Short mmCIF file of C-alpha atoms in Angstrom, two decimals:
data_model
loop_
_atom_site.label_atom_id
_atom_site.label_comp_id
_atom_site.label_asym_id
_atom_site.label_seq_id
_atom_site.Cartn_x
_atom_site.Cartn_y
_atom_site.Cartn_z
CA MET A 1 0.00 0.00 0.00
CA GLU A 2 1.12 3.54 -0.73
CA VAL A 3 2.68 5.46 2.15
CA THR A 4 1.10 8.91 2.53
CA ILE A 5 2.67 10.05 5.82
CA TYR A 6 6.28 9.22 6.64
CA ALA A 7 8.17 10.11 9.80
CA ASP A 8 11.71 9.01 10.60
CA ASN A 9 13.53 9.92 13.83
CA ILE A 10 11.58 13.15 14.41
CA VAL A 11 13.12 15.24 17.17
CA LYS A 12 11.78 18.56 18.46
CA SER A 13 12.78 20.63 21.46
CA PHE A 14 11.51 23.87 22.93
CA GLY A 15 14.44 25.33 24.78
CA SER A 16 15.87 22.62 27.03
CA LYS A 17 12.68 20.51 26.91
CA LYS A 18 12.69 17.71 24.33
CA VAL A 19 9.05 17.33 23.26
CA LEU A 20 9.56 14.68 20.55
CA ASP A 21 12.41 12.21 20.88
CA GLY A 22 13.07 10.09 17.79
CA LEU A 23 9.57 9.27 16.51
CA SER A 24 9.44 6.94 13.47
CA PHE A 25 6.35 5.50 11.75
CA HIS A 26 4.46 5.52 8.46
CA VAL A 27 0.81 5.72 7.48
CA HIS A 28 -0.71 3.98 4.46
CA MET A 29 -3.31 5.48 2.14
CA GLY A 30 -6.87 4.81 3.27
CA GLN A 31 -5.97 4.08 6.88
CA ILE A 32 -7.20 5.59 10.09
CA PHE A 33 -3.96 5.97 12.02
CA GLY A 34 -4.08 6.76 15.72
CA LEU A 35 -1.50 8.66 17.73
CA LEU A 36 -2.38 7.69 21.27
CA GLY A 37 -1.07 9.36 24.39
CA PRO A 38 -1.95 11.59 27.35
CA SER A 39 -2.19 15.36 27.20
CA GLY A 40 1.26 16.89 26.87
CA ALA A 41 2.77 13.82 25.19
CA GLY A 42 3.63 15.77 22.00
CA LYS A 43 0.69 14.82 19.77
CA THR A 44 -0.25 18.35 18.67
CA THR A 45 3.40 19.27 18.11
CA LEU A 46 3.79 16.30 15.78
CA ILE A 47 0.73 17.29 13.72
CA LYS A 48 2.13 20.81 13.34
CA ILE A 49 5.42 19.36 12.08
CA LEU A 50 3.77 16.96 9.63
CA THR A 51 1.58 19.73 8.19
CA GLY A 52 4.42 22.24 7.82
CA GLN A 53 3.27 24.59 10.59
CA LEU A 54 6.36 23.93 12.69
CA HIS A 55 9.94 22.94 11.87
CA HIS A 56 11.51 19.93 13.55
CA ASP A 57 15.11 19.81 14.75
CA LEU A 58 16.13 16.42 13.34
CA GLY A 59 14.68 13.65 11.23
CA THR A 60 12.47 13.38 8.16
CA ALA A 61 8.78 14.28 7.84
CA GLN A 62 7.07 13.76 4.49
CA ILE A 63 3.55 13.99 3.08
CA ASN A 64 3.07 12.07 -0.18
CA GLY A 65 6.84 12.06 -0.62
CA VAL A 66 7.18 15.84 -0.17
CA ASP A 67 9.16 17.24 2.74
CA ALA A 68 6.67 18.75 5.19
CA ALA A 69 8.68 21.96 5.34
CA ASN A 70 8.33 22.38 1.56
CA LEU A 71 4.59 21.83 1.13
CA THR A 72 3.12 24.16 -1.48
CA GLY A 73 -0.30 25.76 -1.56
CA GLU A 74 -1.50 22.99 -3.86
CA ASP A 75 -0.12 20.39 -1.46
CA ASN A 76 -1.92 22.04 1.43
CA LYS A 77 -5.25 21.84 -0.40
CA LYS A 78 -4.93 18.06 -0.15
CA LEU A 79 -4.68 18.31 3.64
CA GLY A 80 -7.55 18.92 6.03
CA ILE A 81 -6.57 20.00 9.55
CA MET A 82 -8.84 20.16 12.58
CA MET A 83 -7.26 21.44 15.77
CA ASP A 84 -8.98 22.48 18.98
CA ASN A 85 -7.26 25.85 19.02
CA PHE A 86 -8.52 26.81 15.56
CA GLY A 87 -10.75 29.78 16.22
CA ILE A 88 -14.43 30.26 15.54
CA TYR A 89 -15.79 33.76 14.94
CA GLU A 90 -18.51 34.11 17.54
CA ARG A 91 -20.44 36.94 15.84
CA LEU A 92 -20.67 35.10 12.52
CA ASN A 93 -23.05 32.29 11.70
CA CYS A 94 -21.90 28.82 10.59
CA TYR A 95 -22.03 29.66 6.88
CA GLU A 96 -20.16 32.94 7.35
CA ASN A 97 -17.44 31.23 9.42
CA LEU A 98 -16.73 28.83 6.56
CA LYS A 99 -17.07 31.54 3.92
CA ILE A 100 -13.93 33.27 5.24
CA PHE A 101 -11.82 30.18 4.60
CA ALA A 102 -13.64 29.29 1.40
CA GLU A 103 -12.44 32.57 -0.11
CA ILE A 104 -8.87 31.78 0.88
CA TYR A 105 -8.97 28.33 -0.75
CA GLY A 106 -11.12 29.29 -3.72
CA VAL A 107 -14.04 27.12 -2.63
CA LYS A 108 -17.43 27.94 -4.14
CA ASN A 109 -20.66 28.32 -2.17
CA ASP A 110 -21.71 24.78 -3.01
CA GLY A 111 -18.55 23.55 -1.28
CA ILE A 112 -19.55 25.36 1.90
CA LEU A 113 -23.06 23.92 1.85
CA ASN A 114 -21.78 20.42 1.14
CA ALA A 115 -19.36 20.65 4.06
CA LEU A 116 -22.11 21.79 6.43
CA LYS A 117 -24.36 18.99 5.20
CA LYS A 118 -21.66 16.38 5.73
CA VAL A 119 -21.31 17.28 9.43
CA GLY A 120 -25.04 17.71 10.02
CA LEU A 121 -25.07 21.50 10.28
CA GLU A 122 -26.97 22.32 7.10
CA SER A 123 -30.06 23.43 9.05
CA ALA A 124 -27.88 25.52 11.39
CA LYS A 125 -26.08 27.46 8.64
CA LYS A 126 -27.60 30.76 9.80
CA THR A 127 -27.11 30.06 13.51
CA SER A 128 -24.64 32.36 15.25
CA ALA A 129 -21.50 30.56 16.41
CA ALA A 130 -22.05 32.06 19.86
CA ASN A 131 -25.22 29.97 20.17
CA LEU A 132 -23.68 26.63 19.19
CA SER A 133 -23.29 23.77 21.63
CA LYS A 134 -19.81 22.31 22.17
CA GLY A 135 -20.64 19.41 19.89
CA MET A 136 -21.88 21.72 17.13
CA ARG A 137 -18.71 23.82 17.44
CA SER A 138 -16.62 20.67 16.95
CA ARG A 139 -18.65 19.79 13.87
CA LEU A 140 -18.16 23.32 12.51
CA ARG A 141 -14.39 22.91 12.85
CA LEU A 142 -14.72 19.57 11.09
CA ALA A 143 -16.74 21.17 8.29
CA ARG A 144 -13.80 23.47 7.58
CA VAL A 145 -11.70 20.35 6.97
CA PHE A 146 -14.10 19.04 4.33
CA MET A 147 -14.44 22.17 2.20
CA THR A 148 -11.51 21.30 -0.07
CA ASP A 149 -12.31 17.55 -0.10
CA PRO A 150 -8.78 16.73 1.14
CA ASP A 151 -7.04 13.38 0.68
CA ILE A 152 -5.48 13.39 4.16
CA LEU A 153 -7.28 14.51 7.32
CA PHE A 154 -5.39 15.49 10.47
CA LEU A 155 -7.84 15.44 13.38
CA ASP A 156 -6.44 16.55 16.74
CA GLU A 157 -8.63 15.24 19.59
CA PRO A 158 -11.83 15.78 17.55
CA THR A 159 -14.16 14.36 20.23
CA SER A 160 -12.46 15.73 23.35
CA GLY A 161 -15.04 16.71 25.97
CA LEU A 162 -18.03 15.66 23.86
CA ASP A 163 -20.92 13.49 24.99
CA PRO A 164 -21.02 9.88 23.72
CA ALA A 165 -23.80 10.51 21.18
CA THR A 166 -21.96 13.42 19.54
CA SER A 167 -18.71 11.46 19.60
CA ASP A 168 -20.43 8.59 17.79
CA GLU A 169 -21.69 11.00 15.13
CA ILE A 170 -18.16 12.24 14.49
CA HIS A 171 -16.86 8.65 14.46
CA ASN A 172 -19.40 7.76 11.78
CA ILE A 173 -18.30 10.75 9.70
CA MET A 174 -14.67 9.59 9.97
CA LEU A 175 -15.52 6.01 9.00
CA ALA A 176 -17.48 7.27 5.99
CA GLU A 177 -14.44 9.27 4.86
CA LYS A 178 -12.26 6.20 5.24
CA ASP A 179 -14.71 4.30 3.03
CA ARG A 180 -14.13 7.02 0.41
CA GLY A 181 -10.41 6.23 0.47
CA LYS A 182 -9.33 9.13 2.66
CA THR A 183 -6.36 8.83 5.03
CA ILE A 184 -7.05 10.00 8.59
CA PHE A 185 -4.38 10.86 11.15
CA LEU A 186 -6.15 10.92 14.51
CA THR A 187 -4.74 12.00 17.85
CA THR A 188 -6.60 10.90 20.93
CA HIS A 189 -6.21 9.95 24.57
CA THR A 190 -9.46 7.97 24.49
CA MET A 191 -8.70 4.25 24.44
CA SER A 192 -12.14 3.14 23.22
CA GLU A 193 -11.98 5.63 20.31
CA ALA A 194 -8.67 4.22 19.11
CA GLU A 195 -9.87 0.62 19.43
CA LYS A 196 -13.06 1.40 17.50
CA LEU A 197 -11.58 3.43 14.65
CA CYS A 198 -7.89 2.82 14.09
CA ASP A 199 -6.18 0.38 11.75
CA ASP A 200 -2.77 1.10 13.28
CA ILE A 201 -1.72 3.08 16.32
CA VAL A 202 1.41 4.49 17.90
CA MET A 203 1.47 5.03 21.65
CA ILE A 204 3.67 7.87 22.84
CA ASN A 205 4.65 9.05 26.28
CA ASP A 206 6.95 11.97 27.08
CA GLY A 207 7.71 12.33 23.37
CA LYS A 208 8.82 8.72 22.83
CA ILE A 209 7.10 5.76 21.19
CA VAL A 210 6.35 3.09 23.79
CA GLU A 211 4.36 0.70 21.57
CA LYS A 212 2.91 0.43 18.06
CA GLY A 213 0.86 -1.90 15.87
CA THR A 214 -2.81 -2.66 15.41
CA PRO A 215 -4.93 -2.33 18.58
CA GLN A 216 -5.56 -6.09 18.50
CA GLU A 217 -1.86 -6.96 18.10
CA ILE A 218 -0.86 -4.72 20.98
CA CYS A 219 -3.46 -6.18 23.33
CA ARG A 220 -2.39 -9.73 22.41
CA ARG A 221 1.23 -8.94 23.26
CA TYR A 222 0.17 -8.15 26.82
CA ASN A 223 -2.12 -11.13 27.23
CA HIS A 224 -0.38 -11.95 30.53
CA GLN A 225 -2.73 -9.33 31.99
CA ARG A 226 -5.72 -11.67 31.54
CA MET A 227 -7.47 -12.25 34.84
CA LEU A 228 -10.54 -14.03 36.18
CA LYS A 229 -12.90 -11.65 37.93
CA ILE A 230 -15.21 -13.47 40.32
CA HIS A 231 -18.20 -11.80 41.96
CA LEU A 232 -19.00 -13.50 45.27
CA SER A 233 -22.30 -14.02 47.02
CA ASP A 234 -21.30 -11.61 49.80
CA GLY A 235 -21.07 -8.79 47.22
CA SER A 236 -17.27 -8.65 47.03
CA ASP A 237 -15.06 -9.27 43.99
CA ILE A 238 -11.78 -11.11 43.68
CA GLN A 239 -9.34 -11.44 40.79
CA LEU A 240 -7.22 -14.47 40.01
CA PRO A 241 -4.61 -15.07 37.28
CA HIS A 242 -6.21 -16.70 34.23
CA ASN A 243 -4.13 -19.90 34.34
CA GLU A 244 -4.16 -23.44 35.64
CA ASN A 245 -3.10 -22.32 39.11
CA ALA A 246 -6.50 -20.69 39.62
CA SER A 247 -8.52 -23.85 38.90
CA ASP A 248 -8.53 -25.21 42.46
CA LYS A 249 -9.61 -21.87 43.93
CA VAL A 250 -12.39 -21.44 41.33
CA ALA A 251 -13.61 -24.99 41.91
CA GLU A 252 -13.70 -24.39 45.67
CA LEU A 253 -15.72 -21.18 45.31
CA ILE A 254 -18.22 -22.86 43.01
CA LYS A 255 -18.50 -25.95 45.26
CA ASN A 256 -19.20 -23.77 48.29
CA GLY A 257 -21.78 -21.74 46.39
CA ARG A 258 -19.83 -18.52 46.90
CA ALA A 259 -19.23 -17.68 43.21
CA GLU A 260 -22.11 -15.83 41.55
CA THR A 261 -20.45 -14.74 38.29
CA ILE A 262 -17.09 -15.38 36.65
CA HIS A 263 -15.69 -13.21 33.87
CA THR A 264 -12.37 -13.04 32.06
CA THR A 265 -10.72 -9.62 31.76
CA GLU A 266 -8.53 -9.16 28.69
CA PRO A 267 -6.04 -6.32 28.40
CA ASN A 268 -7.10 -3.18 26.54
CA LEU A 269 -5.09 -0.22 25.34
CA GLU A 270 -5.62 1.61 28.62
CA THR A 271 -4.24 -1.22 30.75
CA VAL A 272 -1.37 -1.78 28.31
CA PHE A 273 -0.43 1.89 28.46
CA MET A 274 -0.57 1.85 32.27
CA GLU A 275 1.76 -1.16 32.34
CA LEU A 276 4.21 0.57 30.00
CA THR A 277 4.20 4.00 31.63
CA GLY A 278 2.64 3.69 35.06
CA LYS A 279 -0.07 6.21 34.20
CA GLY A 280 -3.36 6.43 32.36
CA LEU A 281 -3.99 7.85 28.92
CA ALA A 282 -6.21 10.62 30.26
CA VAL A 283 -3.43 12.12 32.41
#
């Protein structure tokens, strides 16, 4: 498969603080690629480097074979970027907010309306941005991404702070874009989001890669975390290693009528990350 995003030994420091420390990975066309890590891990900095907004100190960053620092205006039209700090003009309505950027990129009015329709804001096109809910504001930022029908989408924490229903709506939009052959570079600290959406992920902590692969592969590598969770008749829970050594204890609990339910607990990305770093993804 064709590589659309290529990073090799990316290093970036701000003063004496090294924010990115030798990151290497590649993203294939048509993938949803997840960059998974807690706040402050360097995810936003990496997006800025890959999209030419920020220069790195060492390494190679390329988009479709072009050095990220040398992306032209035509190259940038193929990129859609959604970042939480991208401003919304409060006094303008949804249509007017997009119109400003449409004029910059030479997008016609139909392109604005199509973008609003894609994110479910067509009926709110005349609604003032000041009156939008948080979820609608996120969708408005996402609509800006779609105006140029880009080949590669960089989405920085697109569902952060949103309710589950709104998050699901944005997930469905992303999956539909993947079905159209688009490449999506997603940053998130939400484990379930990465497991649901991503073909491949890279986990980073303190600017370094701590694990990478498909979500399923990564969880299988840490299968030693599998446990038996037993809910007892007195209302308490116990956990036992999921191996032959637990059989006698389980048999005893069942024989004595103390075991009400028995479940296996497989590792997920959250528990894997905690094992690797000693902290949760939402830190």
